[in-house]
CSV table of N, CA and C in Angstrom, one decimal:
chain,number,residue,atom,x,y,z
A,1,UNK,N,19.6,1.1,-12.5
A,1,UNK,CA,19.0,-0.2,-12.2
A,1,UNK,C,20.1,-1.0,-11.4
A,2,UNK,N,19.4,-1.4,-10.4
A,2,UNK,CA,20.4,-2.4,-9.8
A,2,UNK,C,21.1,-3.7,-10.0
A,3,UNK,N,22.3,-4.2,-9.7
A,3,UNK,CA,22.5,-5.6,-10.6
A,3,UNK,C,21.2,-6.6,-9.9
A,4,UNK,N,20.5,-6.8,-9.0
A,4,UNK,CA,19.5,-7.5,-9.1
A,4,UNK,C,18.2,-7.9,-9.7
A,5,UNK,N,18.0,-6.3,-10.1
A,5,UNK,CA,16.6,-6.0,-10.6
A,5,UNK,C,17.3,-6.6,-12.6
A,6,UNK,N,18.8,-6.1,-12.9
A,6,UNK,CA,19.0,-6.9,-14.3
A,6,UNK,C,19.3,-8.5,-14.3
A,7,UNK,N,19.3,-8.9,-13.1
A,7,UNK,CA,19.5,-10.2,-12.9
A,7,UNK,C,18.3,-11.4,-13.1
A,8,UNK,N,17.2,-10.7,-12.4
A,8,UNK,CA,16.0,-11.0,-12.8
A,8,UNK,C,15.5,-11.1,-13.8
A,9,UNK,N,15.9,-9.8,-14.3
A,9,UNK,CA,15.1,-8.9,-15.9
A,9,UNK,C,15.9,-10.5,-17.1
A,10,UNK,N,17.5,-10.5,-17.1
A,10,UNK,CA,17.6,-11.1,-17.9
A,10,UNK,C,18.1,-12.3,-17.9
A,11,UNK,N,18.5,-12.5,-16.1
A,11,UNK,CA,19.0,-14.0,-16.1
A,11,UNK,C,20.4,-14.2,-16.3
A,12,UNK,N,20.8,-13.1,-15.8
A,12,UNK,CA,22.7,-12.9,-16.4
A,12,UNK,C,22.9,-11.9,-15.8
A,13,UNK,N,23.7,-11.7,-14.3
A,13,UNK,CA,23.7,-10.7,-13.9
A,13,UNK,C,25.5,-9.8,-14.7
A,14,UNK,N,26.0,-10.3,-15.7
A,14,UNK,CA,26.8,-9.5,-16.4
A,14,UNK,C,26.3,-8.4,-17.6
A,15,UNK,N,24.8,-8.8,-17.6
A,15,UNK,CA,24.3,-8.3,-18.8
A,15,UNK,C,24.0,-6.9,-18.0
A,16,UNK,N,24.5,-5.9,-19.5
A,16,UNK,CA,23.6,-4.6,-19.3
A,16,UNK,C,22.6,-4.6,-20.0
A,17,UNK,N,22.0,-2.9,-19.4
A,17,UNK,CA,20.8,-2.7,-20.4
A,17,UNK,C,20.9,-2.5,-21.4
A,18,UNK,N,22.2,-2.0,-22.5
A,18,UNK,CA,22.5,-2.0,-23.7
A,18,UNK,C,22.6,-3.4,-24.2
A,19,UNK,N,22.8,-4.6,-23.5
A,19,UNK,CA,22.7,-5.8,-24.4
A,19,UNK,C,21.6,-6.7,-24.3
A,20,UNK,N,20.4,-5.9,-23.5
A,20,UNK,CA,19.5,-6.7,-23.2
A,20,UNK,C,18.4,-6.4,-24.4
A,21,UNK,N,17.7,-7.0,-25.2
A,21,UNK,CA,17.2,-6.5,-26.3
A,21,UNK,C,15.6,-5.7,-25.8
A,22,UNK,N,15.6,-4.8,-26.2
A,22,UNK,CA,14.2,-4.1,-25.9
A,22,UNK,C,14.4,-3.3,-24.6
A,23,UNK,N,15.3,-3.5,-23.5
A,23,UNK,CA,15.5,-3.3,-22.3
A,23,UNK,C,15.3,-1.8,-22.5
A,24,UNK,N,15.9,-1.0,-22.8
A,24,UNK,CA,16.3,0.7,-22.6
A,24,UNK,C,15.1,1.1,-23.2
A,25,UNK,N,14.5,0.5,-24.7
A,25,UNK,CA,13.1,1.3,-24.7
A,25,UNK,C,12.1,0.6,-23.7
A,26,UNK,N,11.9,-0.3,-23.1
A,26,UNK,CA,11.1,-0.3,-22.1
A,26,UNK,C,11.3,0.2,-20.9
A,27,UNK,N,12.7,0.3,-20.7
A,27,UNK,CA,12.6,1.3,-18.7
A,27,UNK,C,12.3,2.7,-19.4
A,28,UNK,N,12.7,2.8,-20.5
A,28,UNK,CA,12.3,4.6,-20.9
A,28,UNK,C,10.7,4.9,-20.7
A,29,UNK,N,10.1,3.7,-20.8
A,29,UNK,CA,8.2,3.6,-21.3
A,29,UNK,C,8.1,3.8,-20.0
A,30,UNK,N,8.7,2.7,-19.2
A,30,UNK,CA,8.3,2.6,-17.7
A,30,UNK,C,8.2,3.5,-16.7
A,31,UNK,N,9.4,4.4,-17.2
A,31,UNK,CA,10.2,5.8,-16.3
A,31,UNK,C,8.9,6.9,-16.7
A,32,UNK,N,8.6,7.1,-18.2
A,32,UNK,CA,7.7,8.3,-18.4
A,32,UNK,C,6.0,7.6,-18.3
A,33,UNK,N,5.7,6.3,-17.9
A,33,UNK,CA,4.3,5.7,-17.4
A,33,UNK,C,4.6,6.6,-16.0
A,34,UNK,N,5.4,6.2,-15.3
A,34,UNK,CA,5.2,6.6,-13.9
A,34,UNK,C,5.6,8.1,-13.6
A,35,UNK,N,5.6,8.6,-14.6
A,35,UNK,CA,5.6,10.2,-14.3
A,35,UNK,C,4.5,10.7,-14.2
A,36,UNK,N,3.6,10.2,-15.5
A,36,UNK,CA,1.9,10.2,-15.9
A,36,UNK,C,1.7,10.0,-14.1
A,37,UNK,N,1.8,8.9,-13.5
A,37,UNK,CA,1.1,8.3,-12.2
A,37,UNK,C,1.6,9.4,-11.3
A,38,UNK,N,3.3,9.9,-11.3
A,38,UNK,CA,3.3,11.1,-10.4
A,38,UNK,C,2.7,12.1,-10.3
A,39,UNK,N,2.6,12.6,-11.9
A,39,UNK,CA,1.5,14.0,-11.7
A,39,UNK,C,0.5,13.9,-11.6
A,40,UNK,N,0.0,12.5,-11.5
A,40,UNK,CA,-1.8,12.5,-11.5
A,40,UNK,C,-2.0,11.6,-10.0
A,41,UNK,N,-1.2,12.0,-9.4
A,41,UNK,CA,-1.1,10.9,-7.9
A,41,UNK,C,-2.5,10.8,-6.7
A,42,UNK,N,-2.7,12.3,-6.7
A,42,UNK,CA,-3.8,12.8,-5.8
A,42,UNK,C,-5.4,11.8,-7.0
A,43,UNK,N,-5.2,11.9,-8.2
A,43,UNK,CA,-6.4,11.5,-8.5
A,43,UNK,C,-6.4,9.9,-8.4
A,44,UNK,N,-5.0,9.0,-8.5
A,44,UNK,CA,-4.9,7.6,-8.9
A,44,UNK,C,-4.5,7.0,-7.2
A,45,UNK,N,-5.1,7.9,-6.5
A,45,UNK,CA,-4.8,7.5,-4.9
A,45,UNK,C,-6.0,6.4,-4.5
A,46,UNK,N,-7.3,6.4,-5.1
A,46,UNK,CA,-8.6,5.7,-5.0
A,46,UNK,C,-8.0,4.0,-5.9
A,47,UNK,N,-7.6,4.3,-7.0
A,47,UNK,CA,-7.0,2.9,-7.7
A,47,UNK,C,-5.8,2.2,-7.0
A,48,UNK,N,-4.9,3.3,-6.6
A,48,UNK,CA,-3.2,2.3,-5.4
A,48,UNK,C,-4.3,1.8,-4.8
A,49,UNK,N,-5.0,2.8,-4.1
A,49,UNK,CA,-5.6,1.9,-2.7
A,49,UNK,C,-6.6,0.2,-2.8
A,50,UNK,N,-7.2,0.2,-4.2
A,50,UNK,CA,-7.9,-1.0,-4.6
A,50,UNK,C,-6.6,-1.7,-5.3
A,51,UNK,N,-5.8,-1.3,-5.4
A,51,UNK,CA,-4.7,-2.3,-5.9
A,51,UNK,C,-3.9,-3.1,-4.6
A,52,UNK,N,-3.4,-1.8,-3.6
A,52,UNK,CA,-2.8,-2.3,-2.8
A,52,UNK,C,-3.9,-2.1,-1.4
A,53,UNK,N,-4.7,-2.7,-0.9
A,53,UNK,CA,-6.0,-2.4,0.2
A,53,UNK,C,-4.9,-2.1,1.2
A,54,UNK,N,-4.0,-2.6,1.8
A,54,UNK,CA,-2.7,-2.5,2.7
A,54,UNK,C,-2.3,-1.1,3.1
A,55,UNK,N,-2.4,-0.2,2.3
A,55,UNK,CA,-2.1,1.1,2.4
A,55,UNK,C,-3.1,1.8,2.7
A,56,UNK,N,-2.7,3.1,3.5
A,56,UNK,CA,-3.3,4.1,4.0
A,56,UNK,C,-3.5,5.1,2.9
A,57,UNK,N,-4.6,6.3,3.1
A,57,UNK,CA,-4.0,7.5,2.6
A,57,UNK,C,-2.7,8.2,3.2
A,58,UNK,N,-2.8,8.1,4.9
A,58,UNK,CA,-1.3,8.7,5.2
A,58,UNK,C,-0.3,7.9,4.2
A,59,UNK,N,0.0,6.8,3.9
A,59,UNK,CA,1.4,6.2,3.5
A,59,UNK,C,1.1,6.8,1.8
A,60,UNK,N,-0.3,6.7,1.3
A,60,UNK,CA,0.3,7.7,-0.5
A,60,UNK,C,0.4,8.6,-0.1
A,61,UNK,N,0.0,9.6,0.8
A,61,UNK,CA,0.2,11.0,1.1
A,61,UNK,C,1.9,11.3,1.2
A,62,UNK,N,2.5,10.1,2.1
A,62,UNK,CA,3.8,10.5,2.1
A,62,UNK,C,4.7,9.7,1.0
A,63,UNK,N,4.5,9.1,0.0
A,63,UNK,CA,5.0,8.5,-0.9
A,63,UNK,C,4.9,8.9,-2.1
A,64,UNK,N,4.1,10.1,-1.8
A,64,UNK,CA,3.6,11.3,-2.9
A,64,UNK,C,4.3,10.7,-4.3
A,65,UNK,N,3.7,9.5,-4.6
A,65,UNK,CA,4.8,9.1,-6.2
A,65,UNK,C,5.4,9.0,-6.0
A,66,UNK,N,6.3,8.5,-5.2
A,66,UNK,CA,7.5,8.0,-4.8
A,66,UNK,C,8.1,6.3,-5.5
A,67,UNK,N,7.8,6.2,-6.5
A,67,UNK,CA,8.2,4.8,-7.0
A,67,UNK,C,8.8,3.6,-6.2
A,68,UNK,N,10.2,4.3,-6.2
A,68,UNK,CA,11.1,3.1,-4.8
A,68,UNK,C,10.3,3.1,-3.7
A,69,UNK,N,9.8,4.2,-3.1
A,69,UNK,CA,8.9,3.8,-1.8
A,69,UNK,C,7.8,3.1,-1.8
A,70,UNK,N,7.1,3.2,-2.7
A,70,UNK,CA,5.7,2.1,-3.2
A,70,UNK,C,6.4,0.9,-3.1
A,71,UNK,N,7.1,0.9,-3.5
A,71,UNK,CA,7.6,-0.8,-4.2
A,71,UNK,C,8.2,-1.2,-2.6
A,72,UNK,N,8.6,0.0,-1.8
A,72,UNK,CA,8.9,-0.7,-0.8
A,72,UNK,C,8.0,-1.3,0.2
A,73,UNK,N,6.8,-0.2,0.0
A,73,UNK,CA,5.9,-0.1,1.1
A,73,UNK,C,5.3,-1.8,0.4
A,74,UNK,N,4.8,-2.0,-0.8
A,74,UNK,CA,4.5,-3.4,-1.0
A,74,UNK,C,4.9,-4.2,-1.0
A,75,UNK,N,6.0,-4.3,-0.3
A,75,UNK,CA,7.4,-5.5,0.0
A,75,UNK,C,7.1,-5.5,1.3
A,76,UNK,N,6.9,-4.7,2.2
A,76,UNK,CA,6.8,-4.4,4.0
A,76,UNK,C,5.5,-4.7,3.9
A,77,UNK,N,4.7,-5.0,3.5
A,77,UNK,CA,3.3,-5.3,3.6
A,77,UNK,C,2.6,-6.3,3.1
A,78,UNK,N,3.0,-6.8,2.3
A,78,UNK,CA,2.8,-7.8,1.6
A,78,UNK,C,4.0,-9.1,1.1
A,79,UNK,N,5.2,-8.8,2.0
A,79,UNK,CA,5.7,-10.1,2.7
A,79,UNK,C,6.5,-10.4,0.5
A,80,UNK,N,7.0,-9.7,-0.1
A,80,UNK,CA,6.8,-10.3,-1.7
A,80,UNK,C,8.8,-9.1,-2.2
A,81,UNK,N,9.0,-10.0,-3.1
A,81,UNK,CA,10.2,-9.5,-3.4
A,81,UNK,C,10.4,-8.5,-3.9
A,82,UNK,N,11.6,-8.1,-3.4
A,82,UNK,CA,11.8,-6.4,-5.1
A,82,UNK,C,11.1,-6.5,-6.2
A,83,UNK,N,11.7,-7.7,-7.0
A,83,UNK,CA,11.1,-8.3,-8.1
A,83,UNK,C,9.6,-7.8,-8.1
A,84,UNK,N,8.9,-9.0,-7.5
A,84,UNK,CA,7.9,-8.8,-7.4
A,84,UNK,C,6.8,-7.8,-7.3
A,85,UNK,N,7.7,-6.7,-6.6
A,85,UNK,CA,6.7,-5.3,-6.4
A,85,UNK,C,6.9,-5.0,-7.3
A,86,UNK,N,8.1,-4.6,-8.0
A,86,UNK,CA,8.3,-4.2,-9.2
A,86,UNK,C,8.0,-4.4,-10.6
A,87,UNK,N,7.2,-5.6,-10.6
A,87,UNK,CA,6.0,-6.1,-11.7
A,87,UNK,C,4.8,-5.8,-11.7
A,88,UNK,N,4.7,-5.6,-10.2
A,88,UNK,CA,3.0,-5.1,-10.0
A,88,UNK,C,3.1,-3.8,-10.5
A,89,UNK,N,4.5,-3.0,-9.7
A,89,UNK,CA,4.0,-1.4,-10.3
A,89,UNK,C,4.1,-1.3,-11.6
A,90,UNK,N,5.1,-2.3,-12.3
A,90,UNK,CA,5.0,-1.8,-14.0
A,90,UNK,C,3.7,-2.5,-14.8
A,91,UNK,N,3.0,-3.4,-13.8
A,91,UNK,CA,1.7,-3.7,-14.5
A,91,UNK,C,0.8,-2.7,-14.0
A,92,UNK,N,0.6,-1.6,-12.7
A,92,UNK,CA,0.3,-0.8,-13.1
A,92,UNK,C,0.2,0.2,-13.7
A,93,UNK,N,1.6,0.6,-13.7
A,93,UNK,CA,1.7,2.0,-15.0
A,93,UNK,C,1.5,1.5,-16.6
A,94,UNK,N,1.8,0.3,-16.5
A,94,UNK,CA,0.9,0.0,-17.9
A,94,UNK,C,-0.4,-0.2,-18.5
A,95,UNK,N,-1.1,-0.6,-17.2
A,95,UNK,CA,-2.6,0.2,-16.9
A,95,UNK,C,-3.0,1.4,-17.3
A,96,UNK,N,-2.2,2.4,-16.8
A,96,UNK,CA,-2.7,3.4,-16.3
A,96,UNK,C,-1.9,4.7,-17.4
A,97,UNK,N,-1.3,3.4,-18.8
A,97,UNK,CA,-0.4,5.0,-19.9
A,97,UNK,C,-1.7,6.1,-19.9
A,98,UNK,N,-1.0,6.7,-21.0
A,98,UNK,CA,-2.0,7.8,-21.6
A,98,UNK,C,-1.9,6.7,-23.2
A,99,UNK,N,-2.7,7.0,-23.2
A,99,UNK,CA,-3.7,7.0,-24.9
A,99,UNK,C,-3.6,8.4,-25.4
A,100,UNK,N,-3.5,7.6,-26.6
A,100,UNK,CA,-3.2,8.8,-28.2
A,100,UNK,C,-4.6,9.7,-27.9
A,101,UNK,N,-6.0,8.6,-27.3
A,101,UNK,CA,-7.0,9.5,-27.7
A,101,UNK,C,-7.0,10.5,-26.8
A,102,UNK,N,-6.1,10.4,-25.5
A,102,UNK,CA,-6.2,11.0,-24.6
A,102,UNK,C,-5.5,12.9,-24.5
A,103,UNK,N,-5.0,12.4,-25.5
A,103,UNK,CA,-4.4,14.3,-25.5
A,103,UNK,C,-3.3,13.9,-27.0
């Protein structure tokens, strides 16, 4: 994590993720949400695209799940902060967990 993205997160850029309460189990949720979205990228390419209308299929084709590159591509495109992208994508891998009923 960058010191900006913990600066944001807690408002104290001396803080780490070990003193941030909740912090480490939630980028762990976050890290394995967006694995779910890597391996299922080809199918969740029809939802980026109604999330982000801005993007092509060529640009998920080459961002094949690429996290940092999403977040960049919706920073280059939509004019919005690191921060920023980086809320959208964790609102939607929180969308998009798996469910218990799910397997």
């Amino acid at each position: 994590m960058c010191v900006n993205e913990r600066t944001i997160r807690s408002g104290n850029p001396r803080l780490t993720l070990n003193e941030l309460p909740g912090a480490r189990t939630t980028m762990i949720g976050i890290a394995m949400n967006w694995q779910v979205i890597k391996n299922n990228w080809g199918r969740l390419k029809v939802e980026l695209k109604d999330e982000w209308d801005a993007l092509t299929d060529d640009h998920l084709d080459r961002i094949a799940g690429d996290r940092e590159e999403l977040s960049a591509k919706i920073q280059q495109f939509y004019g919005i902060s690191p921060a920023a992208a980086d809320a959208q994508l964790d609102a939607f891998a929180e969308r998009h967990q798996p469910h218990e009923a799910d397997g």
